[in-house]
PDB file of C-alpha atoms in Angstrom:
ATOM      1  CA  MET V   1      39.835   3.344 -20.809  1.00 77.00           C
ATOM      2  CA  THR V   2      38.736   3.749 -24.255  1.00 81.00           C
ATOM      3  CA  LEU V   3      35.634   5.935 -24.961  1.00 89.00           C
ATOM      4  CA  ARG V   4      33.318   4.930 -27.954  1.00 94.00           C
ATOM      5  CA  ILE V   5      29.665   5.831 -28.212  1.00 95.00           C
ATOM      6  CA  GLU V   6      27.265   3.807 -30.243  1.00 95.00           C
ATOM      7  CA  VAL V   7      23.932   4.348 -31.299  1.00 96.00           C
ATOM      8  CA  VAL V   8      20.772   2.134 -29.812  1.00 95.00           C
ATOM      9  CA  ALA V   9      18.139   4.160 -31.011  1.00 95.00           C
ATOM     10  CA  ILE V  10      17.194   7.795 -32.522  1.00 95.00           C
ATOM     11  CA  ASP V  11      17.043   8.645 -28.543  1.00 96.00           C
ATOM     12  CA  THR V  12      19.515   5.962 -26.774  1.00 96.00           C
ATOM     13  CA  LEU V  13      23.237   6.181 -27.069  1.00 96.00           C
ATOM     14  CA  MET V  14      25.544   3.497 -25.675  1.00 96.00           C
ATOM     15  CA  VAL V  15      28.867   4.750 -23.784  1.00 96.00           C
ATOM     16  CA  ARG V  16      31.309   1.978 -23.740  1.00 94.00           C
ATOM     17  CA  LEU V  17      34.342   2.354 -21.853  1.00 93.00           C
ATOM     18  CA  PHE V  18      35.907  -0.921 -21.714  1.00 92.00           C
ATOM     19  CA  ASP V  19      36.078  -3.954 -23.586  1.00 89.00           C
ATOM     20  CA  SER V  20      36.266  -6.532 -20.744  1.00 86.00           C
ATOM     21  CA  ILE V  21      34.817  -7.535 -17.359  1.00 84.00           C
ATOM     22  CA  ASP V  22      37.006  -6.409 -14.258  1.00 84.00           C
ATOM     23  CA  GLU V  23      35.959  -5.678 -10.761  1.00 82.00           C
ATOM     24  CA  ALA V  24      38.365  -2.871 -11.175  1.00 84.00           C
ATOM     25  CA  HIS V  25      36.286  -0.875 -13.923  1.00 87.00           C
ATOM     26  CA  MET V  26      33.507  -0.286 -11.628  1.00 86.00           C
ATOM     27  CA  PRO V  27      34.523   2.750  -9.810  1.00 87.00           C
ATOM     28  CA  TRP V  28      35.304   4.360 -13.226  1.00 90.00           C
ATOM     29  CA  MET V  29      31.767   3.228 -14.554  1.00 89.00           C
ATOM     30  CA  LEU V  30      30.077   4.647 -11.365  1.00 88.00           C
ATOM     31  CA  ALA V  31      31.852   8.070 -11.768  1.00 91.00           C
ATOM     32  CA  ALA V  32      30.858   8.083 -15.606  1.00 92.00           C
ATOM     33  CA  SER V  33      27.089   7.277 -14.679  1.00 91.00           C
ATOM     34  CA  GLN V  34      27.019  10.236 -12.027  1.00 90.00           C
ATOM     35  CA  ARG V  35      28.844  12.697 -14.491  1.00 93.00           C
ATOM     36  CA  VAL V  36      26.353  11.680 -17.281  1.00 96.00           C
ATOM     37  CA  ARG V  37      23.711  12.100 -15.026  1.00 94.00           C
ATOM     38  CA  ASP V  38      24.594  15.421 -14.103  1.00 95.00           C
ATOM     39  CA  ALA V  39      25.055  16.707 -17.473  1.00 96.00           C
ATOM     40  CA  PHE V  40      21.940  15.956 -19.149  1.00 96.00           C
ATOM     41  CA  GLY V  41      19.987  17.037 -16.023  1.00 95.00           C
ATOM     42  CA  GLY V  42      16.251  17.101 -16.998  1.00 95.00           C
ATOM     43  CA  ALA V  43      16.803  16.111 -20.503  1.00 96.00           C
ATOM     44  CA  LEU V  44      17.623  12.423 -19.236  1.00 96.00           C
ATOM     45  CA  VAL V  45      15.046   9.673 -19.406  1.00 96.00           C
ATOM     46  CA  GLU V  46      16.837   6.734 -18.407  1.00 92.00           C
ATOM     47  CA  LEU V  47      20.604   5.770 -17.550  1.00 92.00           C
ATOM     48  CA  VAL V  48      21.390   1.903 -17.233  1.00 88.00           C
ATOM     49  CA  PRO V  49      25.099   1.314 -16.111  1.00 87.00           C
ATOM     50  CA  SER V  50      26.347  -2.368 -16.940  1.00 86.00           C
ATOM     51  CA  TYR V  51      29.506  -4.209 -16.869  1.00 86.00           C
ATOM     52  CA  THR V  52      31.565  -2.107 -19.601  1.00 91.00           C
ATOM     53  CA  THR V  53      28.757   0.363 -20.628  1.00 93.00           C
ATOM     54  CA  VAL V  54      26.354   3.395 -19.869  1.00 93.00           C
ATOM     55  CA  MET V  55      23.073   3.168 -21.597  1.00 94.00           C
ATOM     56  CA  VAL V  56      21.713   6.935 -22.214  1.00 96.00           C
ATOM     57  CA  GLN V  57      18.381   7.771 -22.975  1.00 96.00           C
ATOM     58  CA  PHE V  58      17.477  11.386 -23.679  1.00 96.00           C
ATOM     59  CA  ASP V  59      14.426  13.407 -24.165  1.00 97.00           C
ATOM     60  CA  LEU V  60      14.361  14.391 -28.002  1.00 96.00           C
ATOM     61  CA  PHE V  61      12.373  17.421 -27.237  1.00 95.00           C
ATOM     62  CA  LYS V  62      15.116  18.798 -24.727  1.00 96.00           C
ATOM     63  CA  CYS V  63      18.203  17.334 -26.447  1.00 96.00           C
ATOM     64  CA  ALA V  64      19.101  16.468 -30.151  1.00 95.00           C
ATOM     65  CA  PRO V  65      21.521  13.691 -30.849  1.00 95.00           C
ATOM     66  CA  SER V  66      24.169  15.670 -31.953  1.00 95.00           C
ATOM     67  CA  GLN V  67      24.094  17.739 -28.606  1.00 96.00           C
ATOM     68  CA  ALA V  68      23.739  14.349 -26.660  1.00 96.00           C
ATOM     69  CA  ARG V  69      27.259  13.354 -27.792  1.00 96.00           C
ATOM     70  CA  ALA V  70      28.526  16.431 -27.243  1.00 96.00           C
ATOM     71  CA  LEU V  71      27.417  16.214 -23.497  1.00 96.00           C
ATOM     72  CA  ILE V  72      29.076  12.901 -23.058  1.00 96.00           C
ATOM     73  CA  HIS V  73      32.231  13.857 -24.223  1.00 95.00           C
ATOM     74  CA  GLN V  74      32.079  16.851 -22.196  1.00 95.00           C
ATOM     75  CA  ALA V  75      31.042  14.827 -18.939  1.00 95.00           C
ATOM     76  CA  LEU V  76      33.572  12.358 -19.551  1.00 94.00           C
ATOM     77  CA  ALA V  77      36.576  14.612 -20.278  1.00 92.00           C
ATOM     78  CA  GLY V  78      39.284  13.833 -17.663  1.00 90.00           C
ATOM     79  CA  LEU V  79      37.322  11.154 -16.115  1.00 89.00           C
ATOM     80  CA  ALA V  80      38.610   9.696 -12.933  1.00 87.00           C
ATOM     81  CA  PRO V  81      37.105   7.416 -10.397  1.00 83.00           C
ATOM     82  CA  ASP V  82      35.337   9.060  -7.308  1.00 73.00           C
ATOM     83  CA  GLU V  83      35.398   7.765  -3.883  1.00 69.00           C
ATOM     84  CA  SER V  84      32.085   9.413  -3.181  1.00 64.00           C
ATOM     85  CA  THR V  85      30.250   7.029  -5.622  1.00 63.00           C
ATOM     86  CA  VAL V  86      31.427   3.855  -3.879  1.00 70.00           C
ATOM     87  CA  GLY V  87      28.142   1.783  -3.368  1.00 81.00           C
ATOM     88  CA  ARG V  88      26.923   0.362  -0.112  1.00 90.00           C
ATOM     89  CA  ARG V  89      28.056  -3.209   1.194  1.00 93.00           C
ATOM     90  CA  HIS V  90      25.541  -5.666   1.985  1.00 96.00           C
ATOM     91  CA  GLU V  91      25.851  -9.097   3.960  1.00 97.00           C
ATOM     92  CA  ILE V  92      23.331 -11.622   2.677  1.00 97.00           C
ATOM     93  CA  PRO V  93      22.356 -14.545   4.892  1.00 98.00           C
ATOM     94  CA  VAL V  94      22.749 -17.845   2.652  1.00 98.00           C
ATOM     95  CA  TRP V  95      21.767 -21.510   3.486  1.00 98.00           C
ATOM     96  CA  TYR V  96      24.131 -23.599   1.789  1.00 98.00           C
ATOM     97  CA  HIS V  97      22.358 -27.012   1.259  1.00 97.00           C
ATOM     98  CA  ALA V  98      21.656 -29.707  -1.179  1.00 96.00           C
ATOM     99  CA  SER V  99      18.018 -29.615  -0.856  1.00 97.00           C
ATOM    100  CA  VAL V 100      17.925 -25.972  -2.007  1.00 97.00           C
ATOM    101  CA  GLY V 101      21.225 -25.816  -4.120  1.00 97.00           C
ATOM    102  CA  PRO V 102      21.147 -29.223  -5.924  1.00 97.00           C
ATOM    103  CA  GLU V 103      24.407 -28.284  -7.773  1.00 97.00           C
ATOM    104  CA  LEU V 104      26.585 -27.951  -4.809  1.00 97.00           C
ATOM    105  CA  PRO V 105      27.694 -31.637  -4.968  1.00 96.00           C
ATOM    106  CA  LEU V 106      28.245 -30.937  -9.066  1.00 95.00           C
ATOM    107  CA  LEU V 107      30.489 -28.188  -8.309  1.00 97.00           C
ATOM    108  CA  ALA V 108      32.407 -29.816  -5.550  1.00 97.00           C
ATOM    109  CA  GLU V 109      33.039 -32.802  -7.876  1.00 96.00           C
ATOM    110  CA  ARG V 110      34.199 -30.503 -10.764  1.00 94.00           C
ATOM    111  CA  ALA V 111      36.501 -28.548  -8.487  1.00 95.00           C
ATOM    112  CA  GLY V 112      37.993 -31.470  -6.769  1.00 96.00           C
ATOM    113  CA  VAL V 113      37.090 -30.268  -3.324  1.00 97.00           C
ATOM    114  CA  ALA V 114      34.475 -31.372  -0.255  1.00 97.00           C
ATOM    115  CA  ILE V 115      31.087 -29.576  -0.684  1.00 97.00           C
ATOM    116  CA  GLU V 116      32.258 -27.574   2.499  1.00 97.00           C
ATOM    117  CA  GLU V 117      34.994 -26.065   0.609  1.00 97.00           C
ATOM    118  CA  VAL V 118      32.867 -24.927  -1.813  1.00 97.00           C
ATOM    119  CA  ILE V 119      30.478 -23.151   0.428  1.00 97.00           C
ATOM    120  CA  ARG V 120      33.884 -21.470   1.930  1.00 97.00           C
ATOM    121  CA  LEU V 121      35.081 -20.596  -1.612  1.00 97.00           C
ATOM    122  CA  HIS V 122      32.027 -19.089  -2.412  1.00 98.00           C
ATOM    123  CA  ALA V 123      31.111 -16.908   1.001  1.00 97.00           C
ATOM    124  CA  CYS V 124      34.915 -15.836   1.651  1.00 96.00           C
ATOM    125  CA  ARG V 125      34.832 -12.938  -0.726  1.00 94.00           C
ATOM    126  CA  GLU V 126      33.201  -9.749  -1.372  1.00 94.00           C
ATOM    127  CA  TYR V 127      31.437  -9.288  -4.767  1.00 95.00           C
ATOM    128  CA  GLN V 128      30.852  -6.354  -6.895  1.00 91.00           C
ATOM    129  CA  VAL V 129      27.432  -5.714  -8.425  1.00 92.00           C
ATOM    130  CA  PHE V 130      27.821  -5.270 -11.772  1.00 91.00           C
ATOM    131  CA  ALA V 131      24.544  -4.751 -13.411  1.00 89.00           C
ATOM    132  CA  LEU V 132      20.806  -5.470 -12.820  1.00 89.00           C
ATOM    133  CA  GLY V 133      18.956  -7.411 -15.386  1.00 83.00           C
ATOM    134  CA  PHE V 134      17.059 -10.608 -16.263  1.00 82.00           C
ATOM    135  CA  ALA V 135      14.187 -10.131 -13.772  1.00 84.00           C
ATOM    136  CA  PRO V 136      13.574  -6.637 -11.514  1.00 85.00           C
ATOM    137  CA  GLY V 137      16.191  -6.935  -8.631  1.00 88.00           C
ATOM    138  CA  PHE V 138      18.333  -9.625 -10.161  1.00 93.00           C
ATOM    139  CA  ALA V 139      21.818  -8.464  -9.652  1.00 93.00           C
ATOM    140  CA  PHE V 140      24.809 -10.038 -11.718  1.00 94.00           C
ATOM    141  CA  MET V 141      27.712 -10.217  -9.443  1.00 94.00           C
ATOM    142  CA  GLY V 142      31.298 -11.485  -9.770  1.00 88.00           C
ATOM    143  CA  LEU V 143      33.821 -12.715  -9.858  1.00 91.00           C
ATOM    144  CA  VAL V 144      33.766 -16.006  -8.158  1.00 95.00           C
ATOM    145  CA  ASP V 145      36.843 -18.183  -7.569  1.00 95.00           C
ATOM    146  CA  GLU V 146      37.807 -19.846 -10.659  1.00 95.00           C
ATOM    147  CA  ARG V 147      37.448 -22.988  -9.267  1.00 96.00           C
ATOM    148  CA  LEU V 148      33.789 -22.674  -8.833  1.00 97.00           C
ATOM    149  CA  ALA V 149      33.015 -21.075 -12.364  1.00 95.00           C
ATOM    150  CA  SER V 150      30.697 -23.486 -13.895  1.00 95.00           C
ATOM    151  CA  PRO V 151      28.583 -23.007 -17.241  1.00 95.00           C
ATOM    152  CA  ARG V 152      24.978 -22.755 -16.999  1.00 95.00           C
ATOM    153  CA  LEU V 153      22.760 -25.554 -17.055  1.00 94.00           C
ATOM    154  CA  SER V 154      22.151 -26.859 -20.731  1.00 92.00           C
ATOM    155  CA  THR V 155      18.424 -27.108 -20.005  1.00 93.00           C
ATOM    156  CA  PRO V 156      17.163 -24.318 -17.749  1.00 94.00           C
ATOM    157  CA  ARG V 157      14.866 -25.030 -15.036  1.00 95.00           C
ATOM    158  CA  GLN V 158      11.187 -23.799 -15.547  1.00 93.00           C
ATOM    159  CA  ARG V 159      10.760 -22.787 -12.009  1.00 95.00           C
ATOM    160  CA  VAL V 160      13.790 -21.617  -9.661  1.00 96.00           C
ATOM    161  CA  ALA V 161      12.501 -20.642  -6.261  1.00 96.00           C
ATOM    162  CA  ALA V 162      12.787 -17.135  -4.875  1.00 95.00           C
ATOM    163  CA  GLY V 163      16.157 -16.369  -3.047  1.00 97.00           C
ATOM    164  CA  SER V 164      17.934 -19.116  -4.956  1.00 97.00           C
ATOM    165  CA  VAL V 165      21.792 -18.506  -4.862  1.00 98.00           C
ATOM    166  CA  GLY V 166      23.421 -19.714  -8.251  1.00 97.00           C
ATOM    167  CA  ILE V 167      26.685 -19.486 -10.320  1.00 98.00           C
ATOM    168  CA  ALA V 168      27.109 -18.987 -13.915  1.00 96.00           C
ATOM    169  CA  GLU V 169      30.922 -19.106 -15.219  1.00 95.00           C
ATOM    170  CA  ARG V 170      32.198 -16.597 -12.794  1.00 93.00           C
ATOM    171  CA  GLN V 171      29.163 -14.745 -11.997  1.00 95.00           C
ATOM    172  CA  THR V 172      26.982 -15.121  -9.011  1.00 97.00           C
ATOM    173  CA  ALA V 173      23.485 -13.922  -8.275  1.00 96.00           C
ATOM    174  CA  ALA V 174      20.344 -14.513  -6.363  1.00 97.00           C
ATOM    175  CA  TYR V 175      16.942 -14.778  -7.737  1.00 96.00           C
ATOM    176  CA  PRO V 176      14.588 -12.285  -6.219  1.00 95.00           C
ATOM    177  CA  ALA V 177      11.249 -13.973  -7.089  1.00 94.00           C
ATOM    178  CA  VAL V 178      10.291 -17.369  -8.794  1.00 95.00           C
ATOM    179  CA  SER V 179      11.168 -17.405 -12.525  1.00 94.00           C
ATOM    180  CA  PRO V 180      13.148 -19.694 -15.065  1.00 95.00           C
ATOM    181  CA  GLY V 181      16.598 -20.205 -14.659  1.00 95.00           C
ATOM    182  CA  GLY V 182      19.725 -22.000 -15.804  1.00 95.00           C
ATOM    183  CA  TRP V 183      22.553 -21.050 -13.181  1.00 97.00           C
ATOM    184  CA  ASN V 184      23.972 -23.620 -10.827  1.00 97.00           C
ATOM    185  CA  LEU V 185      22.024 -23.506  -7.674  1.00 97.00           C
ATOM    186  CA  VAL V 186      24.200 -23.724  -4.408  1.00 98.00           C
ATOM    187  CA  GLY V 187      21.906 -22.230  -1.705  1.00 98.00           C
ATOM    188  CA  ARG V 188      19.076 -19.998  -0.703  1.00 98.00           C
ATOM    189  CA  THR V 189      18.627 -16.622   0.910  1.00 98.00           C
ATOM    190  CA  PRO V 190      15.784 -15.579   3.080  1.00 97.00           C
ATOM    191  CA  SER V 191      16.789 -11.879   2.036  1.00 96.00           C
ATOM    192  CA  ARG V 192      13.988  -9.635   0.155  1.00 93.00           C
ATOM    193  CA  LEU V 193      15.714  -8.704  -2.904  1.00 93.00           C
ATOM    194  CA  PHE V 194      13.039  -6.796  -4.667  1.00 91.00           C
ATOM    195  CA  ASP V 195      10.310  -4.824  -2.785  1.00 88.00           C
ATOM    196  CA  ARG V 196       8.064  -2.314  -4.331  1.00 78.00           C
ATOM    197  CA  GLU V 197       7.590  -0.571  -1.199  1.00 77.00           C
ATOM    198  CA  ARG V 198      11.566  -0.188  -0.968  1.00 72.00           C
ATOM    199  CA  ASP V 199      12.996   3.160  -2.226  1.00 68.00           C
ATOM    200  CA  GLY V 200      14.709   2.103  -5.351  1.00 69.00           C
ATOM    201  CA  PHE V 201      12.828  -1.296  -5.231  1.00 84.00           C
ATOM    202  CA  SER V 202      15.766  -3.567  -5.666  1.00 90.00           C
ATOM    203  CA  LEU V 203      18.085  -4.088  -2.471  1.00 91.00           C
ATOM    204  CA  LEU V 204      21.230  -4.232  -4.691  1.00 93.00           C
ATOM    205  CA  GLN V 205      22.487  -1.581  -7.266  1.00 89.00           C
ATOM    206  CA  PRO V 206      25.534  -1.345  -9.420  1.00 88.00           C
ATOM    207  CA  GLY V 207      28.547  -0.553  -7.477  1.00 86.00           C
ATOM    208  CA  ASP V 208      27.265  -2.238  -4.212  1.00 92.00           C
ATOM    209  CA  ARG V 209      29.459  -5.126  -2.541  1.00 93.00           C
ATOM    210  CA  VAL V 210      28.027  -8.176  -1.564  1.00 96.00           C
ATOM    211  CA  GLN V 211      29.390 -10.702   1.183  1.00 96.00           C
ATOM    212  CA  TYR V 212      27.344 -13.751   1.358  1.00 97.00           C
ATOM    213  CA  VAL V 213      27.192 -15.240   4.913  1.00 98.00           C
ATOM    214  CA  ALA V 214      26.520 -18.757   5.757  1.00 98.00           C
ATOM    215  CA  VAL V 215      23.886 -19.692   8.122  1.00 98.00           C
ATOM    216  CA  ASP V 216      22.552 -23.028   9.361  1.00 97.00           C
ATOM    217  CA  HIS V 217      18.876 -24.194   8.718  1.00 98.00           C
ATOM    218  CA  ALA V 218      17.377 -22.914  11.879  1.00 98.00           C
ATOM    219  CA  GLU V 219      18.833 -19.137  11.304  1.00 97.00           C
ATOM    220  CA  PHE V 220      17.539 -19.485   7.868  1.00 98.00           C
ATOM    221  CA  LEU V 221      14.107 -20.281   9.088  1.00 98.00           C
ATOM    222  CA  ARG V 222      14.103 -17.825  11.579  1.00 97.00           C
ATOM    223  CA  LEU V 223      15.098 -14.816   9.321  1.00 97.00           C
ATOM    224  CA  GLY V 224      11.861 -15.976   7.246  1.00 96.00           C
ATOM    225  CA  GLY V 225      13.272 -18.110   4.612  1.00 96.00           C
ATOM    226  CA  ASP V 226      11.558 -21.019   2.697  1.00 96.00           C
ATOM    227  CA  ASP V 227      13.020 -24.064   2.749  1.00 96.00           C
ATOM    228  CA  THR V 228      11.098 -26.142   0.110  1.00 96.00           C
ATOM    229  CA  PRO V 229      13.309 -28.258  -1.889  1.00 96.00           C
ATOM    230  CA  GLN V 230      14.375 -27.509  -5.239  1.00 94.00           C
ATOM    231  CA  GLU V 231      13.987 -29.772  -8.042  1.00 82.00           C
ATOM    232  CA  ALA V 232      17.548 -31.418  -8.507  1.00 71.00           C
ATOM    233  CA  ARG V 233      17.130 -31.153 -12.359  1.00 67.00           C
ATOM    234  CA  PRO V 234      15.279 -29.231 -15.089  1.00 60.00           C
TER     235      PRO V 234
END
């Protein structure tokens, strides 16, 4: 770990701890986030953890930029992962089917395996939530099996159905609401990923772990899923 502090704005600093994305870094990121949050106290406006960085926005009336830098250095001195900051584990049901996951056949062809093997490879591992972004409740997770890694679509779709589960490079995510998007879609979940009535709004938070669980069509519908077919191409 190499600590670097970069200026984003007069009241915002970016704390960079690593230079590459790695699941093993997340416990360090969570520990750093908690230490910085505690150090700033009431002077903290917003804290956003991500893959390798923690963005810190502070109240200039309560903390000068030089003080903010000093607080960060003090907070992260002797940093080590803290088991008490481990996120929650979620099991998210997914109906894997070409009608809602039109890139399933493409991923199978690229990997040289059957569609059933693509499903198994995607659902057999636990994913780390690295960051939230793009849209409220959209959680960037990884890392998928290298055989499933695929570039984003050259032309994004104008409309991706809510709950759509996709892959981009070695990351995976589920769309919390209808939106444009260019990820390779492999299925759909009935889970409600963003809810204004939920504490924290987003079902998933950085540091959480996610296991996708394959369900059949009947179970998907029973759980409230929408099986309206997704367009095959943008």
